[in-house]
Each structure stands twice: as structure tokens, then as C-alpha cells.
Short mmCIF file of C-alpha atoms in Angstrom, two decimals:
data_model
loop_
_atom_site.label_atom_id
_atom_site.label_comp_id
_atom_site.label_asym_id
_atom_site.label_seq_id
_atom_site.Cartn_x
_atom_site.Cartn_y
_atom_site.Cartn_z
CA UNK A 145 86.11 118.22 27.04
CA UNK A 146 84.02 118.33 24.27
CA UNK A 147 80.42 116.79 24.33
CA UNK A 148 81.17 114.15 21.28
CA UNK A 149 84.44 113.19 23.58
CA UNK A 150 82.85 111.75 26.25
CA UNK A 151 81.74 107.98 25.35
CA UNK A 152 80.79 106.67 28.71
CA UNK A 153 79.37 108.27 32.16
CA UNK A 154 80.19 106.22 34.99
CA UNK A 155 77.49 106.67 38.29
CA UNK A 156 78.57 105.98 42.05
CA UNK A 157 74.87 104.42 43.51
CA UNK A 158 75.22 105.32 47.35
CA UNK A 159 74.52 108.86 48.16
CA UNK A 160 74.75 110.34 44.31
CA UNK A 161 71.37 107.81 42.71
CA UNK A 162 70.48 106.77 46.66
CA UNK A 163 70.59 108.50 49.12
CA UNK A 164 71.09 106.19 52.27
CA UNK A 165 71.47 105.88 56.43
CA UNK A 166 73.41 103.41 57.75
CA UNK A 167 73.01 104.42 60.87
CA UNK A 168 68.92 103.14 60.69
CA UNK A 169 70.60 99.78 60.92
CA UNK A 170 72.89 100.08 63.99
CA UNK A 171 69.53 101.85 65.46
CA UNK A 172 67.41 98.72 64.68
CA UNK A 173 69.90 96.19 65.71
CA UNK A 174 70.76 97.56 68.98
CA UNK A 175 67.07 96.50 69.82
CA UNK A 176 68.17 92.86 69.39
CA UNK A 177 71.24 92.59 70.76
CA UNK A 178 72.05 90.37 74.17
CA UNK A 179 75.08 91.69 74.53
CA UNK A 180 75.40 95.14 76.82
CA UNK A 181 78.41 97.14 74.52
CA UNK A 182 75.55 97.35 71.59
CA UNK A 183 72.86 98.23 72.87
CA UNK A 184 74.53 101.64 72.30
CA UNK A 185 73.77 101.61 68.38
CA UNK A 186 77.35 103.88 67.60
CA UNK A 187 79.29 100.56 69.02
CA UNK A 188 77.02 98.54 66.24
CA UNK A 189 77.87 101.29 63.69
CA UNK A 190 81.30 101.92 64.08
CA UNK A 191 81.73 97.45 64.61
CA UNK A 192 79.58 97.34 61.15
CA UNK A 193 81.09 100.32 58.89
CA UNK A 194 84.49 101.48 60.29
CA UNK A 195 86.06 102.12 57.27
CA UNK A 196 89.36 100.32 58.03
CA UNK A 197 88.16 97.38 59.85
CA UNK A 198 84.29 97.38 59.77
CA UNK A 199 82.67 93.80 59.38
CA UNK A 200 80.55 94.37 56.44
CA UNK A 201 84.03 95.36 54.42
CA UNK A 202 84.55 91.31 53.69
CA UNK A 203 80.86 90.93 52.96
CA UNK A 204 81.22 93.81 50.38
CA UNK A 205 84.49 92.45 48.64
CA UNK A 206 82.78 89.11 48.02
CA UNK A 207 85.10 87.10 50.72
CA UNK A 208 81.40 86.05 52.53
CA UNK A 209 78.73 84.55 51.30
CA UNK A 210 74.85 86.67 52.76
CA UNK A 211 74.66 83.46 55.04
CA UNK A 212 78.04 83.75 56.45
CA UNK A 213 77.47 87.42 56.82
CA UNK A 214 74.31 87.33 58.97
CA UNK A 215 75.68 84.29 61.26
CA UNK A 216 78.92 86.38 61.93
CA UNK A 217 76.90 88.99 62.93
CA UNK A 218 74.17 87.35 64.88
CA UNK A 219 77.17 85.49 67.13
CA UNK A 220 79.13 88.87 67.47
CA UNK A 221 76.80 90.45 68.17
CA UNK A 222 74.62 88.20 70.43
CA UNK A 223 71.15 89.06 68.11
CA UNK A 224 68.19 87.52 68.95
CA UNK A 225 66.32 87.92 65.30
CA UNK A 226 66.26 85.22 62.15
CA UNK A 227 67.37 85.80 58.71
CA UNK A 228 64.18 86.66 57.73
CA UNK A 229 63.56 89.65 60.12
CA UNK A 230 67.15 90.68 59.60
CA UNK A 231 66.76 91.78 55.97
CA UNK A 232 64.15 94.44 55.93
CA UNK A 233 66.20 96.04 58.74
CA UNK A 234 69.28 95.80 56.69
CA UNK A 235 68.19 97.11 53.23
CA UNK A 236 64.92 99.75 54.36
CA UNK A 237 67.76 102.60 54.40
CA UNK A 238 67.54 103.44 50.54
CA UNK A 239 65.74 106.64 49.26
CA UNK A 240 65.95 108.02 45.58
CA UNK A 241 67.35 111.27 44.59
CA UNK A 242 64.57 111.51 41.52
CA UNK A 243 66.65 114.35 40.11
CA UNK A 244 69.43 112.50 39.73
CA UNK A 245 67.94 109.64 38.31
CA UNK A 246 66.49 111.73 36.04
CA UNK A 247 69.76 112.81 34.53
CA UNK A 248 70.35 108.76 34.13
CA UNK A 249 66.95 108.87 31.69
CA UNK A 250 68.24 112.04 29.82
CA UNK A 251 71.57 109.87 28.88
CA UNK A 252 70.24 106.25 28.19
CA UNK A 253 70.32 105.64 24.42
CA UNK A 254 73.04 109.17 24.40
CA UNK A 255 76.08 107.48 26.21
CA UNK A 256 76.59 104.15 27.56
CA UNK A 257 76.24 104.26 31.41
CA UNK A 258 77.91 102.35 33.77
CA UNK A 259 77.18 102.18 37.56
CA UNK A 260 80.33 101.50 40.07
CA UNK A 261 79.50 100.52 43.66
CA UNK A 262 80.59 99.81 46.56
CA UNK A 263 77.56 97.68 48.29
CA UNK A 264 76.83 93.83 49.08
CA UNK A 265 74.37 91.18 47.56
CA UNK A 266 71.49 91.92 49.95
CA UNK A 267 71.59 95.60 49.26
CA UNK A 268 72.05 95.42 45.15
CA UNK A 269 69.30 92.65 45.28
CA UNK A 270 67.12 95.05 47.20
CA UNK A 271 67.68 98.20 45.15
CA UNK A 272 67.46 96.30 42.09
CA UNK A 273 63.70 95.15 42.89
CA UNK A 274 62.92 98.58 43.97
CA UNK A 275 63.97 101.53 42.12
CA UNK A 276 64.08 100.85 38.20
CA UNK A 277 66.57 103.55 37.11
CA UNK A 278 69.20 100.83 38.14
CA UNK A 279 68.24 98.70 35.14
CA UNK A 280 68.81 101.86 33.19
CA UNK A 281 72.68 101.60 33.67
CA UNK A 282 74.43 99.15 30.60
CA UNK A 283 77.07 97.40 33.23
CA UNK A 284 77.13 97.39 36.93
CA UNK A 285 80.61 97.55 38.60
CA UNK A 286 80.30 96.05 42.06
CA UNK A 287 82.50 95.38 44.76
CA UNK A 288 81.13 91.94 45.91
CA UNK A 289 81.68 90.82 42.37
CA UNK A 290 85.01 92.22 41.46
CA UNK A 291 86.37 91.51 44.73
CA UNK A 292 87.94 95.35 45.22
CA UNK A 293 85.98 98.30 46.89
CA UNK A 294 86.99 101.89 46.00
CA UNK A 295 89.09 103.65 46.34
CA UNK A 296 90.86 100.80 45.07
CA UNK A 297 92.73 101.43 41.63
CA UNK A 298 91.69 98.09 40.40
CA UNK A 299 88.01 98.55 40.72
CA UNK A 300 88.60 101.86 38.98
CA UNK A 301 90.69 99.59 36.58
CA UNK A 302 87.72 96.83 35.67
CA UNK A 303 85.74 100.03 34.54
CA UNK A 304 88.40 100.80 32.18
CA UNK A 305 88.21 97.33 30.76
CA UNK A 306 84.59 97.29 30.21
CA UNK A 307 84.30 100.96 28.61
CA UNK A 308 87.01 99.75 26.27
CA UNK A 309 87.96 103.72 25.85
CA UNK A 310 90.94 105.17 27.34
CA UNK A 311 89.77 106.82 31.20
CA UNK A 312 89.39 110.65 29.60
CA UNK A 313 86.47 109.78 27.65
CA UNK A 314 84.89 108.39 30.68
CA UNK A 315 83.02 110.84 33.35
CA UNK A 316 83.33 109.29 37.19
CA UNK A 317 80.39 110.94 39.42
CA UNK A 318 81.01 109.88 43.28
CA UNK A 319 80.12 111.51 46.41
CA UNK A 320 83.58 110.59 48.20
CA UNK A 321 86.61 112.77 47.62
CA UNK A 322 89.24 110.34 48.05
CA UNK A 323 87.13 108.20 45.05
CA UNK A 324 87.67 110.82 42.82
CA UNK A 325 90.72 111.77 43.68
CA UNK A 326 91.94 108.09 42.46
CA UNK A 327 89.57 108.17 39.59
CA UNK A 328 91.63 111.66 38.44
CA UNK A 329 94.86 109.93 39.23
CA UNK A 330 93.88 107.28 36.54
CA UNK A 331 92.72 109.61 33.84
CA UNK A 332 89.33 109.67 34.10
CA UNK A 333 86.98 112.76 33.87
CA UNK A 334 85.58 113.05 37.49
CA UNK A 335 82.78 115.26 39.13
CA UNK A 336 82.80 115.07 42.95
CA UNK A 337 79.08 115.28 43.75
CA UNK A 338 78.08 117.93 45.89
CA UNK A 339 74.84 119.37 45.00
CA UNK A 340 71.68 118.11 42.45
CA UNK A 341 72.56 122.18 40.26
CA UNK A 342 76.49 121.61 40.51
CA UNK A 343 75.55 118.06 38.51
CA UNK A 344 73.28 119.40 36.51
CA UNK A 345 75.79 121.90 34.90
CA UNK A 346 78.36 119.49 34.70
CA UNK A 347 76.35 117.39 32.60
CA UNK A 348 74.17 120.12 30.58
CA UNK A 349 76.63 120.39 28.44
CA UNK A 350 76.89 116.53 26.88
CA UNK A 351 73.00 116.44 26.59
CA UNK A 352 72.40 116.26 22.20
#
């Protein structure tokens, strides 16, 4: 691909821009729980996060509202904490790969950039008050608002629609394999992030 080819660089936010632990949450929780099965923080991971089934998956499709979230949770789980003390637990897990947003600067005003996400209102609320490269990006692509989480086509799809280019002059950059490989299957150009040098050289070459 040439460098004047590629009209739009599309981000992944969650381990590529931040870095992040979910486990720090099932660790913190565990502490509050009444109920025996979590005080063993893995049961509150995998009952949070499993992939297939985990309870935050509705949460991050938009199908519950941040109030129905945290009541869910606080009678599942039998948690002894308000809303209030609840929040800072959930969203302190974010850290900022400075490199990387640093490639985000390089581009702004260059190519339009688009960030596509899987994450929930408390979280995007959070890292939107705290780390400014995220107001960088021209469009945010999120799962709570489109209703689809990737490795879903359509969420893959709603980026099409707002670049407005056909999917080859768009570059996908996601940490997940199994994002990619459905962002390849569409057309797109992807880069499965590895490493901070691997990106680098991947994207040295559309720099003007």
C-alpha cells in the first residue's frame, strides 16, 4: 500500500493506546463480597469477563444502563460497597502506552483517525477525563453505542460507514488476533499489535 492510499487509521483503545488489568478489579471486589465462591477473585474474574458469557458483555453492548450494571452486580455478587466506592475500583486499571499515543499526535491533521472499542460508559467516561490523546481521534466506534462488540462484522461494518472509503484504504491496529483476522476478512488493512518497534515500522512509512 502506498502512503497517499491510506485515508483513515483506525486504533483499538484497550491494550494498543491503554494498557489495562482487569484482574485489579476482581482483586478489589473480592474484598467486598458476602458471598464465600468470590472471595476467590478468579471466580469474580472469570463471572465478570468470560468471554462467552461474562456479565459485563451486556453492559458493553449497550443492553444495561451503568445503574443496572452495578445493582446486578452488587446482588450477584452479595457486595457490600455503594456506587460511589464502586467506580474508582472499576475504572483505576488504565495506564498509557505514551509511545503509542505518540504515533496518534504524528497522524492528527495527516489522516483522519478513528478509535474502535470494545469498553462500557464508566470506562470511556473515565479515560476520556484522563488521558487527552482520546480527544485526538475524529470518531469513536464503541460497543455500548453501536450495540455490537468485536469481533463482530457489524461493528467492523459501522467503521466502514463512517470512513466513507472502501475497507483497503483503512489501517485496523488491535491487539486481538481473532479482531484482525475479521477486520482482513472485510478488506481492511490490519496490523496485529505486538510490540511498540513492530508499530512503529508499520506506520513509518505513511508519516509525510
Amino acid at each position: 500500500m502506498t502512503r497517499d492510499s491510506l485515508e483513515v487509521i483506525l486504533f483499538d483503545l484497550g491494550n494498543v493506546i491503554l494498557p489495562f488489568n482487569h484482574f485489579q478489579i476482581a482483586e478489589k471486589l473480592s474484598r467486598f463480597t458476602e458471598k464465600e465462591e468470590f472471595r476467590d477473585p478468579r471466580k469474580i474474574f472469570s463471572y465478570l469477563f468470560d468471554f462467552q458469557n461474562g456479565a459485563v458483555n451486556p453492559y458493553e453492548i449497550g443492553q444495561l444502563s451503568t445503574e443496572e450494571f452495578f445493582l446486578s452486580l452488587k446482588k450477584e455478587l452479595k457486595l457490600s460497597l455503594p456506587f460511589e466506592e464502586f467506580k474508582p475500583i472499576w475504572n483505576d486499571i488504565f495506564w498509557e502506552n505514551l509511545e503509542v499515543s505518540e504515533m496518534v499526535r504524528s497522524f492528527k491533521g495527516k489522516k483522519r483517525l478513528g478509535l474502535l472499542s470494545n469498553t462500557n460508559p464508566l470506562h470511556f467516561e473515565y479515560v476520556l477525563s484522563k488521558f487527552p490523546v482520546i480527544r485526538l481521534f475524529d470518531r469513536w466506534i464503541l460497543s455500548h453505542e453501536v450495540g455490537f462488540k468485536k469481533p463482530a462484522r457489524e461493528i467492523f461494518e459501522r467503521a466502514i460507514e463512517w470512513a466513507g472509503v472502501s475497507p483497503d484504504k483503512i489501517l485496523f491496529i488491535d491487539d486481538m488476533e481473532s479482531h484482525v483476522a475479521v477486520a482482513s476478512s472485510l478488506g481492511f488493512r490490519t496490523h496485529h499489535f505486538i510490540s511498540i518497534p513492530m508499530l512503529k515500522e508499520e506506520l513509518s512509512g505513511f508519516l509525510i
